[in-house]
Coordinates of C-alpha atoms in Angstrom, one line a residue:
M1 CA 34.4 -153.1 -2.0
T2 CA 33.4 -149.2 -2.2
K3 CA 34.2 -147.9 0.8
T4 CA 37.3 -149.4 0.7
T5 CA 38.3 -147.9 -3.3
N6 CA 36.9 -144.1 -1.7
M7 CA 39.2 -144.4 1.1
S8 CA 42.2 -146.0 -2.0
I9 CA 41.6 -142.5 -3.6
S10 CA 41.5 -140.0 -0.6
L11 CA 44.3 -141.2 0.6
R12 CA 46.3 -140.9 -2.5
R13 CA 45.3 -137.2 -2.5
S14 CA 46.1 -136.4 0.7
I15 CA 49.8 -138.3 -0.9
T16 CA 50.0 -136.4 -3.7
T17 CA 48.7 -132.7 -2.2
T18 CA 50.1 -132.6 1.1
P19 CA 53.6 -132.2 -0.4
F20 CA 53.0 -129.7 -3.2
H21 CA 50.8 -127.8 -0.4
Y22 CA 54.1 -127.7 1.6
E23 CA 56.6 -126.5 -1.6
R24 CA 54.2 -123.7 -2.4
I25 CA 54.0 -122.6 1.8
K26 CA 58.0 -122.9 0.9
Q27 CA 58.1 -120.9 -1.4
T28 CA 56.0 -117.6 -0.5
E29 CA 58.1 -117.8 2.4
N30 CA 61.6 -117.8 0.3
E31 CA 60.0 -115.0 -1.9
I32 CA 59.1 -113.4 1.0
V33 CA 62.8 -113.9 2.5
Q34 CA 64.3 -112.6 -1.4
M35 CA 62.2 -109.4 -1.4
F36 CA 63.0 -108.3 1.8
Q37 CA 66.7 -109.6 2.9
L38 CA 69.2 -107.5 2.3
S39 CA 73.3 -108.4 2.1
R40 CA 74.9 -108.7 5.5
P41 CA 77.7 -105.5 5.8
R42 CA 81.6 -107.1 5.7
E43 CA 82.9 -104.1 7.5
D44 CA 82.0 -101.6 10.0
S45 CA 80.5 -98.8 7.8
R46 CA 82.7 -96.0 10.1
N47 CA 85.2 -97.5 7.7
L48 CA 83.1 -97.1 4.5
P49 CA 83.9 -94.2 2.1
T50 CA 80.9 -91.7 2.1
N51 CA 79.4 -92.7 -1.3
Q52 CA 79.0 -96.5 0.3
R53 CA 77.6 -95.1 3.9
T54 CA 75.0 -93.3 1.6
S55 CA 74.4 -96.3 0.1
R56 CA 73.9 -98.1 3.3
K57 CA 71.5 -94.8 4.0
S58 CA 70.1 -95.9 1.0
S59 CA 69.2 -99.4 2.0
A60 CA 67.7 -98.8 5.0
R61 CA 65.4 -97.0 3.4
M62 CA 64.6 -99.6 0.9
L63 CA 64.2 -101.5 3.9
D64 CA 60.9 -99.7 4.6
E65 CA 59.9 -98.9 1.6
R66 CA 59.9 -102.8 0.7
F67 CA 57.7 -103.4 4.7
I68 CA 55.5 -100.9 3.2
R69 CA 55.6 -102.8 -0.1
I70 CA 54.2 -106.3 1.9
L71 CA 52.1 -104.2 3.9
K72 CA 49.7 -103.0 0.6
I73 CA 50.3 -106.5 -0.8
F74 CA 49.6 -109.1 1.6
K75 CA 47.6 -106.7 4.0
W76 CA 47.9 -107.5 7.7
G77 CA 48.7 -111.0 8.7
P78 CA 51.2 -114.0 8.5
D79 CA 52.5 -112.7 5.7
A80 CA 53.6 -108.9 7.6
E81 CA 54.3 -110.9 10.4
K82 CA 57.4 -113.2 8.6
A83 CA 58.6 -109.9 6.8
L84 CA 59.5 -108.0 10.6
E85 CA 61.1 -111.1 11.4
V86 CA 63.2 -111.5 8.0
L87 CA 64.0 -107.7 8.7
K88 CA 64.5 -108.5 12.2
L89 CA 62.7 -105.4 13.3
R90 CA 62.5 -104.9 17.1
V91 CA 59.2 -103.6 18.0
D92 CA 58.8 -100.9 19.5
H93 CA 57.1 -97.4 20.0
R94 CA 58.9 -95.5 17.2
L95 CA 57.9 -99.0 15.0
V96 CA 54.3 -98.7 15.8
R97 CA 54.3 -95.0 14.9
E98 CA 55.7 -95.1 11.7
V99 CA 53.8 -98.7 10.9
L100 CA 50.0 -96.7 12.0
N101 CA 51.8 -94.0 9.5
I102 CA 51.5 -95.5 6.5
D103 CA 49.1 -95.4 3.7
V104 CA 47.2 -98.1 4.0
D105 CA 43.7 -99.5 5.0
I106 CA 42.4 -98.3 8.3
N107 CA 41.7 -101.7 9.3
V108 CA 45.2 -102.9 8.7
K109 CA 46.6 -100.6 10.8
M110 CA 44.2 -101.6 13.7
Q111 CA 45.1 -105.3 13.5
F112 CA 48.3 -104.4 13.4
F113 CA 48.1 -102.3 16.7
K114 CA 46.5 -104.8 18.4
W115 CA 48.9 -107.4 17.3
A116 CA 51.7 -105.4 19.0
G117 CA 49.7 -105.1 21.8
K118 CA 49.5 -108.8 22.6
R119 CA 54.1 -109.1 21.9
R120 CA 55.9 -109.5 24.6
H121 CA 58.1 -106.8 26.6
F122 CA 56.0 -104.3 24.3
V123 CA 53.1 -102.0 26.0
H124 CA 51.6 -99.1 23.5
D125 CA 52.2 -95.5 25.2
S126 CA 50.3 -92.6 24.5
T127 CA 51.9 -91.6 21.5
T128 CA 50.8 -95.1 20.1
Y129 CA 47.5 -94.9 21.0
M130 CA 47.3 -91.1 20.0
T131 CA 48.6 -92.0 16.5
L132 CA 45.6 -94.7 15.7
I133 CA 43.1 -92.7 17.5
S134 CA 44.3 -89.5 15.1
C135 CA 43.8 -91.7 12.3
L136 CA 40.8 -93.3 12.9
S137 CA 39.3 -90.0 13.1
D138 CA 40.3 -89.1 9.3
S139 CA 38.7 -91.6 8.2
E140 CA 36.0 -90.7 10.0
M141 CA 35.3 -93.9 12.5
F142 CA 34.3 -92.1 15.3
G143 CA 32.7 -95.1 17.5
E144 CA 36.4 -96.9 17.4
M145 CA 37.9 -93.5 17.7
W146 CA 36.0 -93.5 21.2
K147 CA 36.6 -97.0 22.0
M148 CA 40.3 -96.8 21.9
I149 CA 40.4 -93.6 23.6
Q150 CA 37.7 -95.6 26.9
E151 CA 40.7 -98.2 26.1
M152 CA 43.8 -95.9 26.3
V153 CA 42.1 -94.5 29.6
R154 CA 41.8 -97.5 30.9
Q155 CA 45.0 -99.3 30.6
S156 CA 46.1 -96.3 32.2
V157 CA 48.0 -94.5 30.0
V158 CA 49.5 -91.6 30.8
I159 CA 47.8 -89.0 29.3
D160 CA 49.8 -85.6 29.5
P161 CA 47.6 -82.0 29.1
K162 CA 48.9 -81.7 25.1
D163 CA 47.0 -85.3 24.5
L164 CA 44.2 -84.4 26.4
S165 CA 43.9 -81.2 24.3
D166 CA 44.8 -83.2 21.4
I167 CA 41.8 -85.6 22.4
V168 CA 39.2 -83.1 22.8
R169 CA 40.0 -81.1 19.6
L170 CA 39.4 -85.0 18.1
L171 CA 35.7 -85.3 20.0
G172 CA 34.4 -81.7 19.3
K173 CA 34.9 -82.2 15.3
A174 CA 33.2 -86.1 15.9
K175 CA 30.1 -83.7 17.6
M176 CA 30.7 -85.4 21.3
V177 CA 30.8 -82.7 23.4
N178 CA 29.4 -84.5 26.5
K179 CA 32.3 -87.4 25.8
A180 CA 34.5 -84.9 25.3
L181 CA 33.9 -83.0 29.0
S182 CA 33.1 -86.4 30.5
L183 CA 36.9 -87.7 29.6
F184 CA 37.9 -83.9 30.2
Y185 CA 37.2 -84.3 34.3
Q186 CA 38.2 -87.9 34.0
V187 CA 41.4 -86.9 33.3
K188 CA 42.1 -84.4 35.2
G189 CA 40.9 -86.4 38.4
R190 CA 44.2 -88.1 37.5
K191 CA 46.0 -85.2 38.4
C192 CA 46.3 -84.5 34.9
K193 CA 47.3 -80.3 35.1
P194 CA 44.9 -79.1 31.9
T195 CA 46.7 -76.5 30.0
A196 CA 45.7 -72.9 28.9
S197 CA 46.2 -74.8 25.8
T198 CA 44.1 -77.8 27.1
Y199 CA 41.5 -75.3 28.7
N200 CA 41.0 -73.5 25.0
S201 CA 40.7 -77.1 23.2
I202 CA 36.9 -77.2 25.3
I203 CA 36.1 -73.8 25.2
L204 CA 36.8 -74.0 21.4
M205 CA 35.0 -76.7 21.1
L206 CA 31.9 -75.7 23.1
M207 CA 31.9 -72.3 21.0
Q208 CA 31.9 -74.3 17.8
E209 CA 29.2 -76.8 18.9
N210 CA 27.0 -73.6 20.2
H211 CA 26.8 -74.5 23.4
P212 CA 28.2 -70.5 24.7
E213 CA 26.4 -70.7 28.3
K214 CA 29.1 -73.8 29.2
V215 CA 31.8 -71.8 28.3
Y216 CA 31.7 -69.1 31.6
D217 CA 31.7 -72.1 34.1
L218 CA 35.1 -73.9 32.1
Y219 CA 37.1 -69.5 32.0
S220 CA 35.5 -69.2 36.1
E221 CA 37.1 -73.0 36.7
M222 CA 40.6 -72.2 34.7
C223 CA 41.5 -69.1 36.5
N224 CA 40.3 -70.9 39.9
E225 CA 43.4 -73.6 38.8
G226 CA 46.1 -71.0 39.4
N227 CA 48.5 -71.7 37.4
C228 CA 46.8 -71.4 34.5
F229 CA 45.6 -68.2 32.8
P230 CA 43.9 -67.2 29.9
D231 CA 45.7 -66.1 27.0
T232 CA 44.6 -64.4 23.5
I233 CA 42.3 -67.6 22.5
T234 CA 40.4 -68.2 25.5
Y235 CA 39.2 -64.1 25.7
S236 CA 39.0 -64.4 22.3
A237 CA 36.7 -67.5 22.3
L238 CA 34.6 -65.2 25.5
M239 CA 34.3 -62.5 24.0
S240 CA 32.4 -64.7 21.1
A241 CA 30.7 -66.7 23.3
F242 CA 29.3 -63.2 25.4
A243 CA 28.5 -61.8 22.0
K244 CA 26.1 -64.5 21.3
L245 CA 24.6 -65.2 24.5
G246 CA 24.0 -60.6 24.6
H247 CA 26.1 -60.0 27.2
D248 CA 27.3 -57.3 25.7
N249 CA 29.0 -55.3 28.5
P250 CA 30.6 -58.3 30.4
A251 CA 32.2 -58.5 26.7
I252 CA 33.5 -55.5 26.7
R253 CA 34.7 -55.4 30.2
L254 CA 37.2 -58.8 29.2
F255 CA 38.1 -56.7 26.2
D256 CA 39.3 -54.4 28.9
E257 CA 40.5 -56.6 31.4
M258 CA 42.4 -58.1 28.5
K259 CA 44.4 -55.1 28.0
E260 CA 45.0 -54.6 31.4
N261 CA 46.8 -57.9 31.3
G262 CA 49.7 -57.3 28.9
F263 CA 47.9 -59.4 25.9
H264 CA 47.1 -57.3 22.3
P265 CA 43.8 -57.5 21.0
N266 CA 43.6 -59.7 17.2
A267 CA 41.8 -58.9 14.7
K268 CA 38.9 -61.6 15.1
I269 CA 38.7 -59.5 19.3
Y270 CA 38.5 -56.4 17.9
T271 CA 35.8 -57.7 15.4
T272 CA 33.3 -59.4 17.6
L273 CA 33.8 -56.1 19.9
L274 CA 32.9 -53.8 16.6
S275 CA 29.6 -56.3 16.2
I276 CA 28.6 -55.9 19.6
Y277 CA 29.0 -51.6 19.5
F278 CA 26.9 -51.6 16.2
K279 CA 24.1 -53.8 17.1
A280 CA 24.1 -51.2 20.5
G281 CA 23.7 -48.7 18.0
K282 CA 27.1 -47.2 19.0
V283 CA 28.2 -46.4 15.4
E284 CA 30.8 -43.7 16.8
K285 CA 32.6 -46.3 19.2
A286 CA 32.3 -49.0 16.7
L287 CA 34.1 -46.5 14.2
D288 CA 37.4 -45.2 16.7
L289 CA 37.9 -49.0 17.6
V290 CA 38.6 -49.5 14.1
T291 CA 40.9 -46.6 14.5
E292 CA 42.5 -47.8 17.7
M293 CA 43.1 -51.5 15.9
K294 CA 44.8 -49.7 13.0
E295 CA 47.0 -47.5 15.3
K296 CA 48.0 -51.1 16.9
G297 CA 49.1 -52.1 13.6
C298 CA 46.4 -54.7 13.6
M299 CA 45.1 -54.8 10.0
P300 CA 41.5 -55.4 9.1
T301 CA 40.6 -58.6 7.7
V302 CA 37.7 -59.3 5.7
Y303 CA 35.8 -59.7 8.6
T304 CA 36.1 -56.7 10.2
Y305 CA 35.0 -55.3 7.0
T306 CA 31.9 -56.9 6.7
E307 CA 31.0 -56.4 10.0
L308 CA 31.9 -52.6 9.5
I309 CA 29.7 -52.4 6.3
R310 CA 27.1 -53.7 7.7
G311 CA 27.0 -52.2 10.6
L312 CA 27.1 -48.7 8.6
G313 CA 24.5 -49.9 6.2
K314 CA 22.2 -50.5 9.0
A315 CA 22.7 -47.6 10.7
G316 CA 21.8 -46.0 7.6
R317 CA 25.2 -44.5 6.5
V318 CA 25.0 -46.1 3.3
E319 CA 27.7 -44.0 1.6
E320 CA 30.6 -44.4 4.0
S321 CA 29.6 -48.3 3.8
Y322 CA 30.1 -47.8 0.6
G323 CA 33.1 -45.7 0.7
I324 CA 34.6 -48.9 2.8
Y325 CA 34.2 -51.4 0.1
I326 CA 35.8 -48.5 -1.9
D327 CA 39.0 -48.5 0.5
M328 CA 39.2 -52.1 1.1
V329 CA 39.5 -53.1 -2.2
K330 CA 41.9 -50.3 -2.8
H331 CA 44.0 -51.6 0.2
G332 CA 44.3 -54.8 -1.5
C333 CA 41.6 -57.2 1.1
K334 CA 39.5 -59.2 -1.9
P335 CA 35.7 -59.5 -1.0
D336 CA 34.2 -62.8 0.1
V337 CA 31.0 -63.8 -1.5
I338 CA 29.1 -62.8 1.7
L339 CA 30.7 -59.4 1.8
I340 CA 29.6 -58.4 -1.1
N341 CA 26.3 -59.3 -0.8
N342 CA 26.0 -57.4 1.9
V343 CA 27.3 -54.4 -0.2
I344 CA 24.5 -55.4 -2.6
N345 CA 21.7 -55.6 -0.1
I346 CA 22.8 -52.1 1.2
L347 CA 22.3 -50.4 -2.3
G348 CA 19.1 -52.4 -2.7
K349 CA 17.6 -51.3 0.3
S350 CA 19.0 -47.2 0.0
G351 CA 16.4 -47.1 -3.1
R352 CA 20.1 -47.2 -5.6
L353 CA 18.5 -49.6 -7.8
S354 CA 16.7 -46.8 -9.6
D355 CA 19.5 -46.4 -12.1
A356 CA 21.5 -49.7 -11.2
R357 CA 24.5 -49.4 -13.3
K358 CA 24.9 -45.6 -12.2
K359 CA 24.6 -46.2 -8.1
K360 CA 27.1 -49.8 -8.7
A361 CA 25.2 -52.1 -7.9
L362 CA 25.0 -54.4 -11.0
L363 CA 28.5 -53.2 -11.6
L364 CA 29.5 -55.7 -8.1
L365 CA 28.2 -58.8 -10.5
E366 CA 30.9 -58.2 -12.1
E367 CA 33.7 -56.8 -10.4
M368 CA 33.0 -60.6 -8.1
D369 CA 33.9 -62.5 -11.4
E370 CA 37.3 -59.4 -12.2
K371 CA 38.4 -60.6 -8.3
G372 CA 37.7 -64.2 -9.4
F373 CA 34.7 -64.5 -7.0
P374 CA 32.0 -65.9 -9.2
P375 CA 28.5 -64.8 -7.7
C376 CA 26.5 -67.3 -6.0
P377 CA 23.2 -68.0 -6.3
A378 CA 22.1 -65.4 -3.0
A379 CA 23.7 -62.7 -4.6
Y380 CA 21.6 -63.4 -7.7
C381 CA 18.5 -63.9 -5.9
S382 CA 19.0 -60.5 -3.3
L383 CA 19.6 -58.4 -6.8
I384 CA 16.6 -59.8 -8.6
N385 CA 14.5 -59.3 -5.7
T386 CA 15.5 -55.9 -5.6
L387 CA 15.2 -54.9 -9.4
G388 CA 11.8 -56.5 -9.3
K389 CA 10.7 -54.0 -6.0
A390 CA 12.2 -51.4 -8.0
K391 CA 9.6 -52.6 -10.6
R392 CA 12.9 -53.1 -13.0
Y393 CA 11.8 -56.2 -14.2
E394 CA 13.1 -56.2 -17.2
A395 CA 16.6 -56.2 -15.5
A396 CA 15.3 -58.6 -13.3
N397 CA 15.0 -61.3 -15.8
E398 CA 18.5 -60.4 -17.6
L399 CA 19.9 -61.5 -13.8
F400 CA 17.7 -64.6 -13.6
Q401 CA 19.0 -66.2 -17.0
E402 CA 22.5 -64.5 -16.1
L403 CA 22.4 -66.5 -13.0
R404 CA 20.8 -69.8 -15.0
E405 CA 24.1 -70.0 -17.2
N406 CA 26.6 -69.6 -14.4
C407 CA 25.2 -71.7 -11.9
G408 CA 23.2 -73.7 -13.7
N409 CA 19.6 -75.3 -12.1
S410 CA 18.1 -72.6 -9.2
S411 CA 16.4 -73.1 -6.3
S412 CA 13.4 -73.4 -5.8
R413 CA 13.4 -69.7 -4.0
V414 CA 15.0 -68.1 -6.8
Y415 CA 12.2 -69.3 -9.0
A416 CA 9.7 -67.5 -6.4
I417 CA 11.2 -64.0 -6.4
M418 CA 11.3 -64.3 -10.7
I419 CA 7.9 -65.5 -10.7
K420 CA 6.5 -63.1 -8.6
N421 CA 7.6 -59.7 -11.1
L422 CA 6.4 -61.8 -13.8
G423 CA 2.7 -61.7 -12.1
K424 CA 3.6 -58.2 -11.1
C425 CA 4.1 -56.9 -14.7
G426 CA 1.2 -59.1 -16.2
K427 CA 2.9 -61.7 -18.0
L428 CA 1.1 -64.3 -15.9
N429 CA 1.9 -67.6 -18.7
E430 CA 5.5 -67.0 -18.7
A431 CA 5.3 -67.1 -14.5
K432 CA 2.9 -70.3 -14.9
D433 CA 5.9 -71.7 -17.4
L434 CA 8.2 -70.9 -14.4
F435 CA 6.2 -72.4 -12.0
N436 CA 6.3 -75.8 -14.2
E437 CA 9.5 -75.5 -14.9
I438 CA 11.1 -76.0 -11.2
K439 CA 9.0 -79.7 -11.8
K440 CA 10.7 -80.3 -14.8
L441 CA 14.3 -79.9 -13.0
G442 CA 13.6 -82.4 -10.5
S443 CA 12.9 -80.2 -7.8
V444 CA 9.6 -79.7 -5.3
P445 CA 8.3 -76.0 -5.5
D446 CA 8.1 -74.4 -1.7
V447 CA 5.4 -72.4 -0.8
Y448 CA 7.5 -69.2 -1.6
A449 CA 6.7 -70.3 -5.3
Y450 CA 3.2 -71.5 -4.7
N451 CA 2.6 -67.9 -3.1
A452 CA 4.4 -66.2 -5.7
L453 CA 2.1 -67.8 -8.7
M454 CA -1.1 -67.6 -6.5
S455 CA -0.3 -63.8 -5.8
G456 CA -0.2 -63.0 -9.7
M457 CA -3.2 -65.3 -10.2
V458 CA -5.3 -63.2 -7.8
R459 CA -3.7 -59.9 -9.5
G460 CA -4.7 -60.8 -13.1
G461 CA -8.3 -61.8 -11.8
L462 CA -8.4 -65.7 -12.3
I463 CA -8.8 -66.2 -8.5
D464 CA -10.7 -69.4 -9.3
E465 CA -7.7 -70.9 -10.1
A466 CA -5.5 -69.7 -7.7
C467 CA -7.7 -71.2 -4.7
S468 CA -7.6 -74.3 -7.1
L469 CA -3.3 -74.2 -6.9
M470 CA -4.0 -73.8 -2.9
R471 CA -5.8 -77.3 -2.9
D472 CA -2.9 -79.0 -5.2
M473 CA -0.5 -77.3 -3.3
E474 CA -2.1 -78.5 0.0
E475 CA -2.8 -82.2 -1.6
S476 CA 1.3 -82.1 -2.5
G477 CA 1.9 -82.6 1.0
C478 CA 3.4 -78.9 1.4
V479 CA 1.8 -77.1 3.9
G480 CA 0.4 -73.5 2.9
D481 CA 1.4 -70.1 5.4
I482 CA -0.6 -67.1 6.1
N483 CA 0.5 -65.4 3.3
S484 CA -1.0 -68.3 1.6
H485 CA -4.3 -67.8 3.1
N486 CA -3.8 -63.9 3.3
I487 CA -3.4 -64.3 -0.9
I488 CA -6.4 -66.5 -1.2
L489 CA -8.6 -64.0 1.5
N490 CA -8.0 -61.1 -1.1
G491 CA -9.0 -62.9 -3.7
V492 CA -11.9 -63.7 -2.2
A493 CA -12.7 -60.4 -0.6
K494 CA -12.4 -59.1 -4.2
S495 CA -14.3 -61.5 -5.9
G496 CA -16.8 -63.2 -3.0
G497 CA -17.7 -60.4 -1.4
P498 CA -17.3 -59.7 2.8
H499 CA -19.5 -62.7 3.4
R500 CA -17.9 -65.1 1.5
A501 CA -14.4 -63.5 3.1
M502 CA -15.5 -64.0 6.9
I503 CA -16.2 -67.6 6.2
M504 CA -13.1 -68.3 5.1
F505 CA -11.3 -65.4 7.8
E506 CA -13.8 -68.1 10.6
N507 CA -12.3 -71.2 8.9
M508 CA -8.5 -70.4 9.2
K509 CA -9.3 -69.4 12.4
R510 CA -10.4 -73.3 13.3
M511 CA -7.3 -74.0 11.4
K512 CA -5.4 -72.8 14.4
L513 CA -4.1 -70.0 11.3
K514 CA -3.1 -67.3 13.8
P515 CA -3.9 -64.1 11.8
D516 CA -1.6 -61.1 11.4
V517 CA -2.3 -57.3 10.3
V518 CA -2.6 -58.4 6.9
T519 CA -5.4 -60.4 7.6
Y520 CA -7.3 -57.7 9.4
N521 CA -6.4 -55.3 6.8
T522 CA -7.7 -56.6 4.1
L523 CA -11.5 -57.8 5.7
L524 CA -11.4 -54.3 7.0
G525 CA -10.9 -52.8 3.9
C526 CA -13.5 -55.5 2.2
L527 CA -16.3 -54.6 4.9
S528 CA -15.5 -51.1 4.8
H529 CA -16.4 -51.3 0.6
A530 CA -19.0 -53.0 1.1
G531 CA -21.0 -50.4 3.4
M532 CA -20.8 -52.7 6.6
F533 CA -18.6 -50.2 8.9
E534 CA -20.3 -51.7 12.4
E535 CA -18.9 -55.3 11.7
A536 CA -15.6 -53.0 10.8
A537 CA -15.9 -51.5 14.1
K538 CA -16.2 -54.9 15.7
L539 CA -13.6 -56.4 13.3
M540 CA -10.9 -53.5 14.3
R541 CA -11.5 -53.8 18.5
E542 CA -11.2 -57.7 18.1
M543 CA -7.7 -57.0 15.9
R544 CA -6.5 -54.7 19.2
S545 CA -7.2 -57.0 21.6
C546 CA -5.0 -59.7 19.7
G547 CA -2.7 -56.9 20.1
F548 CA -2.0 -55.2 16.4
E549 CA -2.3 -51.8 16.3
Y550 CA -4.1 -50.2 13.4
D551 CA -1.8 -48.8 10.7
D552 CA -2.0 -46.4 7.8
I553 CA -3.4 -48.8 5.3
T554 CA -6.2 -49.9 8.3
Y555 CA -7.3 -46.1 8.5
S556 CA -6.8 -45.3 4.4
S557 CA -8.7 -48.8 4.2
I558 CA -11.4 -47.4 5.7
L559 CA -11.2 -43.7 4.3
D560 CA -11.0 -44.6 1.3
A561 CA -14.2 -46.6 1.9
V562 CA -16.2 -44.0 3.5
G563 CA -14.8 -41.6 0.3
K564 CA -16.4 -43.6 -2.4
I565 CA -19.8 -44.3 -0.5
D566 CA -20.1 -40.9 0.1
D567 CA -19.4 -39.9 -3.8
E568 CA -21.4 -42.3 -4.2
H569 CA -24.7 -40.9 -1.7
G570 CA -24.0 -37.2 -3.8
T571 CA -24.1 -39.1 -7.0
H572 CA -27.7 -40.1 -6.3
Q573 CA -28.7 -36.8 -4.1
V574 CA -28.2 -34.7 -7.4
Q575 CA -29.8 -37.8 -9.8

């Protein structure tokens, strides 16, 4: 009886719900029809007045907009398919491309692409594949992009040189260098003749992904094609590759070859050659190149000026370097942060910061602000460091406070420079506070910050505290470098004498930490001051066998110690 009742209820449910469900489906379909269907034209549009023809065009645009709306509302599925039927939109390559360019979810585009590929009398071509591939690249769906490229090749779609160039560029953007090379040769083997533009795409990709060693082989292959020849872009990439590899002479020969073939070098090519000449110490040739560049009507860019300023600065021609900067600004070329950082470094290293505001390095920070280039932490860091070397600790501190205001939380490296400065001027408590501030800001002190504070502690005679900080550093997972151990060695040599210093030296060697010239000089000074000249002589022989040359510090340490011992010996004789 119960079973019969349940069946009755089930039957009643099916009878009552099915018509409702059917009506809802019908209603949805009607809604779509009403939403998209336009009134049919009763007469030929050619016989209509201009204003009505314009209205008809507007209606056509509305039709497209309505289809876009349905895709956004219903995504891809039966409703969107029904919209295509209602609108009587024929599935062709133009329609597929237009739908793929609509601002809808990438998954909707992929579903539509697959659906379109299953329609009768329709086959995807290179234009539809490339449109979807570009969409996948823009969405950074590089795995799906590569699958689609492989499908395109498998389907034997005709890929022309431009398509190949675009595919290589997109694969390069996705860091798929080996896949790009493999595809290049696979498509080329199908009698797709690469053009200069195609070769340029793959050469530029190799350069961007730091594979300059492969560039020349591709260039040789390009020349052997017989139907495509290098152009300005090719020469530019090749010269950059040679410059990176340190092949200066081939780069210069390419520059001459380019001009012989009737091509005009651009600013990038001139800049590349400029850096080669400066690196080789050919300053006059570099300056002649800049003159030639201007005479040919090729105006230097900010990158050209950067190389010029940096090269002259390294050659010790500071006045000329700074003069170039002034001239550049005067002619309306806006400096960027990298260029201004170079100017600051050059002025700092040349000792022109003894009177910073008179030698104009500090004013550069103000100039950066005025020209719309807010100083970055690197610019501040460079100048703070230089001021510290010039013992301008107050000025360095002012800049550090300004850095905090302008750039917010600074890196551990900037803090390390200020901690070092505070330690040098005896403000050890302030140095400790700054070190602790790094942790409070949620950052982790690096080896430079630890070294800076340990150096200040040793300078202040707090050797045990420095040793304790060294242990804290290692326990926190920050590995000490040779400078860390040299700082502690210096403290131990001052407080514990030569025997304790030598024990630490042997421990360093057991740790496979290679001593440097500072290590040896520290020990030599300690042994010499203790009158242990035989041990000092033995250490000097070891130092020489390790490939270190004696420098002024080595000799002055020993001579100073000998002088003090002679003085003490003379004093005892007098007494």
